[in-house]
Coordinates of C-alpha atoms (C1' of nucleotides) in Angstrom, one line a residue:
Chain A
M1 CA 29.1 -12.7 10.2
T2 CA 31.1 -9.5 10.7
A3 CA 28.9 -6.8 9.3
P4 CA 25.6 -6.1 11.1
C5 CA 23.0 -8.7 10.2
I6 CA 19.5 -7.9 8.9
A7 CA 16.7 -10.2 10.1
M8 CA 13.5 -10.4 8.1
V9 CA 10.7 -11.7 10.3
D10 CA 7.6 -12.6 8.4
C11 CA 4.4 -14.0 9.9
N12 CA 3.3 -17.2 8.2
N13 CA 0.0 -16.9 6.2
F14 CA -0.7 -14.0 8.5
Y15 CA -4.4 -13.4 8.2
V16 CA -5.1 -17.2 8.4
S17 CA -2.9 -17.4 11.4
C18 CA -4.9 -14.6 13.1
E19 CA -8.2 -16.4 12.5
R20 CA -6.6 -19.6 13.9
V21 CA -5.5 -18.0 17.1
F22 CA -9.1 -17.5 18.1
N23 CA -10.5 -20.6 16.5
P24 CA -8.1 -23.5 17.1
A25 CA -10.5 -25.9 15.2
L26 CA -9.1 -24.4 12.0
E27 CA -5.7 -25.9 12.8
G28 CA -4.7 -28.4 10.1
R29 CA -7.6 -27.6 7.8
P30 CA -7.6 -25.6 4.6
V31 CA -8.5 -22.0 5.3
V32 CA -8.6 -18.9 3.1
V33 CA -9.2 -15.2 3.8
L34 CA -10.9 -13.1 1.1
S35 CA -10.3 -9.4 0.2
N36 CA -12.8 -6.7 0.8
N37 CA -16.1 -7.4 -0.7
D38 CA -15.3 -11.1 -0.5
G39 CA -13.7 -10.6 -3.9
C40 CA -10.6 -12.7 -4.2
V41 CA -8.3 -14.9 -2.1
I42 CA -5.6 -12.9 -0.2
A43 CA -4.4 -15.4 2.3
R44 CA -4.2 -19.2 2.3
S45 CA -3.2 -21.8 4.9
N46 CA -0.6 -24.3 3.8
E47 CA -3.4 -26.9 3.4
A48 CA -5.2 -24.5 1.0
K49 CA -2.0 -23.9 -1.0
A50 CA -1.6 -27.6 -1.3
L51 CA -5.1 -27.8 -2.8
G52 CA -3.8 -25.5 -5.6
I53 CA -5.7 -22.4 -4.6
G54 CA -3.8 -19.4 -6.0
M55 CA -3.2 -16.0 -4.5
G56 CA -5.6 -13.5 -5.9
E57 CA -8.1 -16.0 -7.3
P58 CA -11.7 -14.7 -7.6
A59 CA -13.7 -16.3 -4.8
F60 CA -16.9 -16.8 -6.8
R61 CA -15.1 -19.0 -9.3
R62 CA -13.9 -21.3 -6.5
A63 CA -17.1 -21.4 -4.4
A64 CA -18.0 -25.0 -5.4
F65 CA -14.4 -26.1 -4.9
F66 CA -14.3 -24.6 -1.4
K67 CA -17.4 -26.5 -0.5
T68 CA -16.4 -29.9 -1.8
H69 CA -12.9 -29.7 -0.2
G70 CA -14.1 -28.3 3.1
V71 CA -12.2 -25.1 2.8
R72 CA -13.1 -22.7 5.6
V73 CA -13.6 -19.2 4.1
F74 CA -13.4 -15.8 6.0
S75 CA -14.1 -12.2 5.0
S76 CA -11.1 -10.1 5.8
N77 CA -11.2 -8.6 9.4
Y78 CA -8.6 -5.8 9.4
A79 CA -9.5 -4.7 12.8
L80 CA -8.4 -8.0 14.1
Y81 CA -5.3 -8.3 11.9
G82 CA -4.1 -4.8 12.7
D83 CA -4.3 -5.4 16.4
M84 CA -2.5 -8.8 16.1
S85 CA 0.2 -7.1 14.0
A86 CA 0.8 -4.5 16.8
R87 CA 1.2 -7.3 19.3
V88 CA 3.8 -9.1 17.2
Q89 CA 5.7 -5.8 16.7
R90 CA 5.7 -5.2 20.4
V91 CA 7.3 -8.5 21.0
L92 CA 9.9 -8.0 18.2
E93 CA 10.9 -4.6 19.7
Q94 CA 12.5 -6.4 22.6
F95 CA 15.1 -8.0 20.3
S96 CA 16.6 -4.9 18.7
P97 CA 16.4 -1.2 19.0
E98 CA 16.8 -0.9 15.3
M99 CA 13.6 -2.1 13.6
E100 CA 11.5 -1.3 10.6
N101 CA 7.9 -2.4 10.5
Y102 CA 7.7 -2.9 6.8
S103 CA 4.2 -4.2 6.4
I104 CA 1.3 -5.6 8.5
D105 CA 3.1 -8.9 8.7
E106 CA 6.8 -8.2 8.1
S107 CA 9.6 -6.5 10.1
F108 CA 13.3 -5.9 9.5
L109 CA 15.5 -6.0 12.6
V110 CA 19.2 -5.1 12.8
L111 CA 21.1 -7.7 14.9
R112 CA 24.6 -6.7 15.9
H113 CA 25.9 -10.0 16.9
A114 CA 29.3 -11.0 15.5
D115 CA 28.9 -14.7 16.0
T116 CA 26.9 -16.9 13.7
R117 CA 25.9 -19.3 16.5
E118 CA 24.6 -16.4 18.5
L119 CA 22.6 -15.1 15.6
L120 CA 20.9 -18.4 15.0
C121 CA 20.2 -18.8 18.7
L122 CA 18.6 -15.3 18.8
A123 CA 16.5 -16.1 15.7
R124 CA 15.2 -19.2 17.5
K125 CA 14.4 -17.2 20.5
I126 CA 12.5 -14.6 18.4
R127 CA 10.5 -17.3 16.8
A128 CA 9.6 -19.0 20.0
T129 CA 8.7 -15.8 21.9
V130 CA 6.4 -14.5 19.2
G131 CA 4.8 -17.8 18.9
Q132 CA 4.3 -18.1 22.7
W133 CA 3.1 -14.6 23.4
T134 CA 0.9 -14.0 20.3
G135 CA 0.1 -17.4 18.9
I136 CA 1.4 -16.3 15.5
P137 CA 4.0 -18.5 13.7
V138 CA 6.9 -16.6 12.0
C139 CA 9.9 -17.4 9.9
V140 CA 13.2 -15.6 10.2
G141 CA 15.6 -14.9 7.3
L142 CA 19.2 -13.6 8.1
A143 CA 21.6 -11.9 5.7
R144 CA 23.7 -8.8 5.2
T145 CA 21.2 -6.8 3.2
K146 CA 17.4 -6.4 3.3
T147 CA 17.0 -7.9 -0.2
L148 CA 19.0 -11.0 0.7
A149 CA 17.2 -11.2 4.1
K150 CA 14.0 -11.4 2.0
V151 CA 15.5 -14.2 0.0
A152 CA 16.6 -16.0 3.2
N153 CA 13.1 -15.6 4.6
R154 CA 11.6 -17.2 1.5
L155 CA 14.0 -20.1 1.9
A156 CA 13.1 -20.4 5.5
K157 CA 9.5 -20.8 4.6
K158 CA 9.9 -23.2 1.7
H159 CA 12.8 -25.4 2.6
T160 CA 13.3 -25.6 6.4
Q161 CA 11.7 -27.3 9.3
S162 CA 13.2 -24.8 11.7
G163 CA 11.7 -21.7 10.1
I164 CA 15.1 -20.0 10.1
R165 CA 17.6 -19.5 7.3
L166 CA 21.0 -17.8 7.4
L167 CA 22.3 -16.7 4.0
D168 CA 25.8 -15.4 4.4
D169 CA 28.3 -17.7 2.7
S170 CA 29.0 -16.4 -0.8
R171 CA 28.9 -19.8 -2.5
D172 CA 25.6 -20.6 -0.8
I173 CA 24.3 -17.2 -1.9
R174 CA 25.3 -17.8 -5.5
H175 CA 23.7 -21.3 -5.4
E176 CA 20.4 -19.9 -4.1
L177 CA 20.3 -16.9 -6.5
A178 CA 20.8 -19.2 -9.4
R179 CA 17.6 -21.0 -8.4
L180 CA 15.6 -17.8 -7.8
D181 CA 13.4 -16.5 -10.6
L182 CA 13.6 -12.8 -11.2
E183 CA 10.0 -12.1 -10.4
D184 CA 10.5 -13.6 -7.0
V185 CA 13.1 -11.0 -6.1
W186 CA 11.9 -8.2 -3.8
G187 CA 11.7 -5.1 -5.9
I188 CA 11.4 -6.8 -9.3
G189 CA 7.8 -7.2 -10.4
G190 CA 6.2 -9.1 -13.2
R191 CA 6.7 -6.4 -15.7
N192 CA 10.4 -6.0 -15.2
A193 CA 10.9 -9.7 -15.0
R194 CA 9.3 -10.1 -18.4
K195 CA 11.4 -7.3 -19.8
L196 CA 14.6 -8.9 -18.4
R197 CA 13.6 -12.4 -19.8
A198 CA 13.3 -10.8 -23.2
L199 CA 16.9 -9.6 -22.8
G200 CA 18.1 -13.1 -21.9
L201 CA 18.2 -12.9 -18.1
H202 CA 16.3 -15.5 -16.1
T203 CA 17.6 -15.8 -12.5
A204 CA 18.6 -13.4 -9.7
L205 CA 22.2 -14.5 -10.3
D206 CA 22.0 -13.4 -13.9
L207 CA 21.0 -9.9 -12.7
T208 CA 24.0 -9.7 -10.3
R209 CA 26.3 -10.3 -13.3
Q210 CA 25.2 -7.3 -15.3
P211 CA 27.2 -4.0 -15.3
R212 CA 25.8 -1.2 -13.0
D213 CA 25.2 1.2 -15.8
W214 CA 23.2 -1.3 -17.7
V215 CA 21.0 -2.1 -14.7
R216 CA 20.5 1.6 -14.0
R217 CA 19.4 2.3 -17.6
T218 CA 17.1 -0.8 -17.8
L219 CA 15.5 -0.8 -14.3
T220 CA 16.1 2.7 -13.0
V221 CA 17.9 3.5 -9.8
R222 CA 15.7 1.2 -7.8
G223 CA 16.6 -1.8 -9.9
L224 CA 20.2 -0.8 -9.4
H225 CA 19.8 -0.8 -5.6
T226 CA 18.1 -4.2 -5.8
M227 CA 21.0 -5.6 -7.8
L228 CA 23.6 -4.2 -5.4
E229 CA 21.8 -5.7 -2.5
L230 CA 21.8 -9.1 -4.2
R231 CA 25.5 -8.8 -4.4
G232 CA 25.6 -8.2 -0.7
I233 CA 26.2 -4.4 -0.8
P234 CA 23.6 -2.6 1.4
A235 CA 21.8 0.0 -0.7
I236 CA 18.3 0.2 0.8
D237 CA 18.2 1.9 4.2
M238 CA 16.2 0.9 7.2
E239 CA 13.2 3.1 7.7
E240 CA 12.8 3.1 11.5
N241 CA 10.7 6.2 11.7
P242 CA 8.7 6.5 8.5
P243 CA 7.9 10.1 7.5
D244 CA 4.4 11.3 7.4
A245 CA 2.3 9.9 4.5
K246 CA 1.9 12.3 1.6
S247 CA -1.5 11.1 0.6
L248 CA -4.3 9.0 2.0
T249 CA -7.0 7.0 0.1
C250 CA -10.4 5.6 1.0
S251 CA -12.2 3.6 -1.7
R252 CA -14.3 0.5 -2.0
S253 CA -15.9 -1.7 -4.6
F254 CA -19.7 -1.9 -4.3
G255 CA -21.6 -5.0 -3.3
T256 CA -23.8 -4.5 -6.4
R257 CA -23.3 -2.3 -9.5
I258 CA -24.5 1.3 -8.9
T259 CA -26.2 3.4 -11.5
K260 CA -27.7 6.3 -9.5
Q261 CA -25.7 9.5 -8.8
A262 CA -27.4 9.8 -5.4
H263 CA -26.0 6.4 -4.3
L264 CA -22.5 7.3 -5.5
E265 CA -22.7 10.5 -3.5
E266 CA -23.7 8.6 -0.4
A267 CA -20.9 6.2 -0.8
L268 CA -18.4 9.0 -1.4
C269 CA -19.6 10.9 1.7
A270 CA -19.0 7.8 3.8
Y271 CA -15.5 7.3 2.4
V272 CA -14.6 11.0 3.0
Q273 CA -15.8 10.6 6.6
R274 CA -13.5 7.6 7.0
A275 CA -10.6 9.5 5.3
G276 CA -11.2 12.4 7.6
E277 CA -10.9 10.1 10.6
K278 CA -7.6 8.7 9.4
L279 CA -6.3 12.2 8.7
R280 CA -7.0 13.5 12.2
Q281 CA -5.8 10.3 13.7
R282 CA -2.4 11.0 12.1
G283 CA -2.5 14.7 13.0
L284 CA -2.4 15.9 9.4
E285 CA -4.4 18.3 7.2
A286 CA -5.2 17.9 3.5
G287 CA -4.3 20.5 0.9
A288 CA -6.2 19.0 -2.0
V289 CA -8.9 16.4 -2.8
Q290 CA -9.1 14.0 -5.6
V291 CA -12.1 11.8 -6.5
F292 CA -12.2 8.9 -9.0
L293 CA -15.0 6.6 -10.2
A294 CA -14.9 3.6 -12.5
T295 CA -17.1 0.9 -14.0
N296 CA -16.2 -2.8 -13.7
R297 CA -13.5 -3.5 -16.3
H298 CA -14.2 -7.3 -16.1
M299 CA -17.7 -6.8 -17.6
H300 CA -18.7 -6.3 -21.2
D301 CA -20.8 -3.3 -20.2
P302 CA -19.9 0.2 -21.5
Q303 CA -16.8 1.4 -19.7
Y304 CA -16.1 4.7 -18.1
A305 CA -13.5 5.9 -15.6
N306 CA -12.5 9.4 -14.7
S307 CA -11.1 11.5 -11.9
G308 CA -10.9 15.1 -10.8
C309 CA -8.9 17.1 -8.3
L310 CA -9.6 20.3 -6.4
P311 CA -7.2 22.3 -4.1
L312 CA -8.6 23.3 -0.8
S313 CA -8.4 27.0 -0.1
T314 CA -6.5 26.3 3.1
P315 CA -5.3 22.9 4.4
T316 CA -7.9 21.3 6.6
D317 CA -9.0 18.2 8.5
F318 CA -12.7 19.4 8.7
T319 CA -14.7 16.6 7.1
P320 CA -17.7 18.8 5.9
D321 CA -15.3 21.0 3.9
I322 CA -13.7 18.0 2.3
Q323 CA -17.0 16.4 1.6
E324 CA -18.2 19.6 -0.2
A325 CA -15.1 19.6 -2.4
A326 CA -15.4 15.9 -3.1
L327 CA -19.1 16.2 -4.1
R328 CA -18.3 19.0 -6.4
I329 CA -15.7 16.9 -8.2
L330 CA -18.0 13.9 -8.3
R331 CA -20.8 16.0 -9.9
S332 CA -18.3 17.2 -12.6
I333 CA -17.1 13.7 -13.6
F334 CA -20.3 11.7 -13.2
R335 CA -21.9 10.5 -16.4
S336 CA -25.3 8.7 -16.3
G337 CA -25.9 5.4 -18.2
Y338 CA -23.1 3.4 -16.7
K339 CA -23.0 0.7 -14.0
Y340 CA -20.4 1.9 -11.5
Q341 CA -18.3 -0.5 -9.5
K342 CA -16.2 1.9 -7.5
V343 CA -15.8 5.4 -6.2
G344 CA -12.9 6.7 -4.1
V345 CA -11.4 9.7 -2.5
L346 CA -7.7 10.7 -2.2
L347 CA -6.5 13.4 0.2
L348 CA -3.3 14.9 -1.1
D349 CA -0.6 17.4 -0.1
L350 CA -0.9 16.3 3.5
V351 CA 0.8 18.6 6.0
R352 CA 1.3 18.9 9.7
P353 CA -0.6 22.0 10.9
G354 CA 2.5 23.4 12.7
Q355 CA 4.7 23.1 9.6
R356 CA 2.7 25.2 7.2
Q357 CA 2.5 28.9 6.6
L358 CA -0.2 30.7 8.5
T359 CA -2.8 32.4 6.3
F360 CA -5.0 35.4 7.0
Q361 CA -7.9 33.0 7.6
D362 CA -5.9 31.3 10.5
M363 CA -5.6 34.7 12.2
D364 CA -9.1 35.7 11.5
D365 CA -11.6 33.0 12.6
T366 CA -10.1 31.5 15.6
E367 CA -13.4 31.0 17.4
E368 CA -15.0 29.4 14.3
T369 CA -12.0 27.2 13.9
A370 CA -12.1 26.1 17.6
H371 CA -15.8 25.1 17.1
R372 CA -15.0 23.0 14.1
R373 CA -12.2 21.3 15.8
Q374 CA -14.3 20.5 18.8
L375 CA -17.0 19.1 16.6
M376 CA -14.7 16.7 14.8
H377 CA -13.0 15.7 18.1
A378 CA -16.4 14.9 19.6
M379 CA -17.4 12.8 16.6
D380 CA -14.1 10.9 16.6
D381 CA -14.4 10.3 20.3
V382 CA -17.9 8.9 20.2
N383 CA -17.1 6.7 17.2
Q384 CA -14.0 5.4 18.9
R385 CA -15.8 4.5 22.0
F386 CA -19.0 3.0 20.6
G387 CA -17.9 1.7 17.2
R388 CA -17.3 3.2 13.8
N389 CA -20.2 5.1 12.3
T390 CA -22.1 5.4 15.5
L391 CA -22.2 9.1 14.6
R392 CA -22.1 9.8 10.9
F393 CA -23.0 12.4 8.3
A394 CA -26.4 12.4 6.8
G395 CA -24.8 12.7 3.4
S396 CA -23.9 9.1 3.6
G397 CA -27.6 8.3 3.4
L398 CA -30.4 7.3 5.8
G399 CA -32.0 4.5 3.8
P400 CA -30.8 1.2 2.6
K401 CA -27.3 1.2 1.2
P402 CA -27.0 -0.8 -2.0
W403 CA -23.3 0.3 -2.3
H404 CA -22.2 -1.4 0.9
M405 CA -19.6 -4.1 0.4
R406 CA -20.3 -7.8 1.0
R407 CA -18.8 -9.4 4.1
E408 CA -20.6 -12.7 4.4
A409 CA -18.1 -14.7 6.4
L410 CA -16.7 -12.2 8.9
S411 CA -15.2 -13.5 12.1
Q412 CA -15.8 -11.7 15.4
R413 CA -13.8 -8.7 16.5
F414 CA -12.1 -10.8 19.1
T415 CA -9.6 -8.2 20.3
T416 CA -11.1 -4.8 19.5
S417 CA -14.8 -5.0 20.2
W418 CA -16.0 -1.8 21.8
A419 CA -17.8 -3.7 24.5
E420 CA -14.4 -4.6 25.9
L421 CA -13.2 -1.0 26.1
P422 CA -13.7 1.1 29.2
V423 CA -16.5 3.5 28.8
V424 CA -15.0 6.2 31.0
R425 CA -11.5 7.6 30.5
Chain B
dT1 C1' 18.2 34.3 -44.7
dC2 C1' 19.3 33.5 -40.0
dT3 C1' 15.3 32.8 -34.1
dG4 C1' 19.3 29.3 -28.0
dG5 C1' 19.9 26.6 -24.4
dG6 C1' 19.9 25.4 -19.9
dG7 C1' 17.6 25.0 -15.6
dT8 C1' 13.4 24.1 -12.6
dC9 C1' 9.0 22.7 -11.6
dC10 C1' 4.9 20.1 -12.2
dT11 C1' 2.2 16.2 -13.6
dA12 C1' 0.7 11.8 -15.6
dG13 C1' 1.8 7.4 -16.1
dG14 C1' 4.0 3.4 -14.9
dA15 C1' 6.3 0.4 -11.9
dC16 C1' 6.8 -1.6 -7.4
dC17 C1' 5.3 -3.4 -2.6
dC18 C1' 2.0 -5.9 0.9
Chain C
dT1 C1' -24.4 -11.9 -9.6
dC2 C1' -19.5 -12.2 -8.0
dT3 C1' -12.2 -10.2 -9.8
dG4 C1' -9.3 -5.6 -3.0
dG5 C1' -7.3 -1.6 -1.0
dG6 C1' -3.7 1.5 0.3
dG7 C1' 0.6 3.2 -0.3
dT8 C1' 5.6 4.8 -2.5
dC9 C1' 9.0 6.2 -5.9
dC10 C1' 10.9 7.3 -10.6
dT11 C1' 11.0 9.1 -15.2
dA12 C1' 9.7 11.5 -19.3
dG13 C1' 8.0 15.4 -21.1
dG14 C1' 5.8 19.8 -21.2
dA15 C1' 5.5 24.5 -19.4
dC16 C1' 7.9 28.2 -18.0
dC17 C1' 11.7 31.3 -17.1
dC18 C1' 15.8 34.0 -18.1

DNA sequence: TCTGGGGTCCTAGGACCC
DNA sequence: TCTGGGGTCCTAGGACCC
C-alpha cells in the first residue's frame, strides 16, 4: 500500500468483554448488557447474537427468554467501561502518533508502512498486545480511507479467524461493496438507506457509481464525503485533538412514571449537579441552559413534551446558578396531569473562561467569585475521593427518590472503586 | 399603476454516530 | 410495570439589514 493506511481498531462486543475480564466464568456463555434503567439490550456476546437477541431489544420482553436460555444479564457499568476504554487507548498510542479515539470502543490509527506484509504484521501485534495487556479482544480493519477501514473492520469481525482484514485491492473492494447494504455503510443511516432504495440503489457499490452532484443534492455534503471515501478518496479528516464540546447533556428516564412537580424538580437538580461536574471537569462555562421533559411515547397515556431555554447573564460553571435557571424553565413548561418519563438539562454555548470577553461583573466581584469557585472545587474534590453524590445539593431531595433509575444487575466497580484510591494526595 | 435583491445570522428540525 | 444517553453536523427558512 503506497498511501498511508488507516487502521480501524474496534473492541469486540466491548461492554460484554469488559464484564468478562473480571468474571471469566462468563466466557463461552450468552451475555448481554442493558442500557441505563435496564431498558434495552446494548451489547451482546457472540453466543447471545447466535440466540437471535437483537440490538436495542427491550429487556422486559426478553426476560423469560433470558431465563430459559441461561443468558447472563448486566446493567451498564459506565465507570468500568470508561476506565477499560482508557486502558485500551493507552496501548494503541504506542503503535502510532496519529490516532483518533472515535468512540468508547473504536480508534483510528494512521500507519505509515509501505509494505503490505509489514502492515499485517503490525495489525497482528496490535491485536495481541491489546489482548495481553487489557484482556479485551479487538478486530483491525486496514484501508486507505476511514470509511473503507470501517468496512474492512466489519469484514474482519464477520468473516475472518484472524480478526484482521486488509481492503486495498480495487477488485476486492468492488466485490465487497457489492455485497454491502447501504445502511451498513458508516455515515448512511436507516433513513437515507430507505430514500436511496426508493431511488433504485441497494448496495454501497451502487452509491459509488452515482455522479458527485447527484450525491451532494440527495445526501448533502456528508453523503458526498462518504461516497468519495468508498471510492478510496480520503474526504473525512482524522480528529486527533477534538475541539471543546459545544454542548453537554444530562438526562435519565425514571424507574417509575413521575407525576409530581416536586419529584421532577429533585431529579432535575440532581442532573444539573452532574452536568456542572462534567462542565468543570472539562474546564468550561455554560452560556445558556435548556430543560426538556417528556411523557412515555410508548404508552397510550396522554402525551406531552416540551422544552425551554434561558441565557445565563454571564457564562458560569457555578451549579446553584445553573440550577436556579433550570428550575425556572421547568416551572414554566411543567403541566400537571401527565405521567412523566424523563427530564433533562442541556448546557449550551460552552466557552473556555479565558477565551471570552470580560464583563463588568468579572471586574467587580472578584472575592465573591473566588468563594464560589472554592465551594465548587471543594465539592468536586470530596465527591471524587469518596464517590459521586457524597456531597450533594438539598434540591435533589432528602427523602426516597421514586425517579431513580433501575440498575438491578450491576457488576462491581472493579477498577474505579473509591476504596482503592489514595485518600491523601 | 408601478414597491428589490442580496447578504448574514439564527434557529428548528432532521439526519447521523456509538 | 418495563423501550438509553450523549453528542455532532447540515439545511431550509425566517428575520433583519442596507
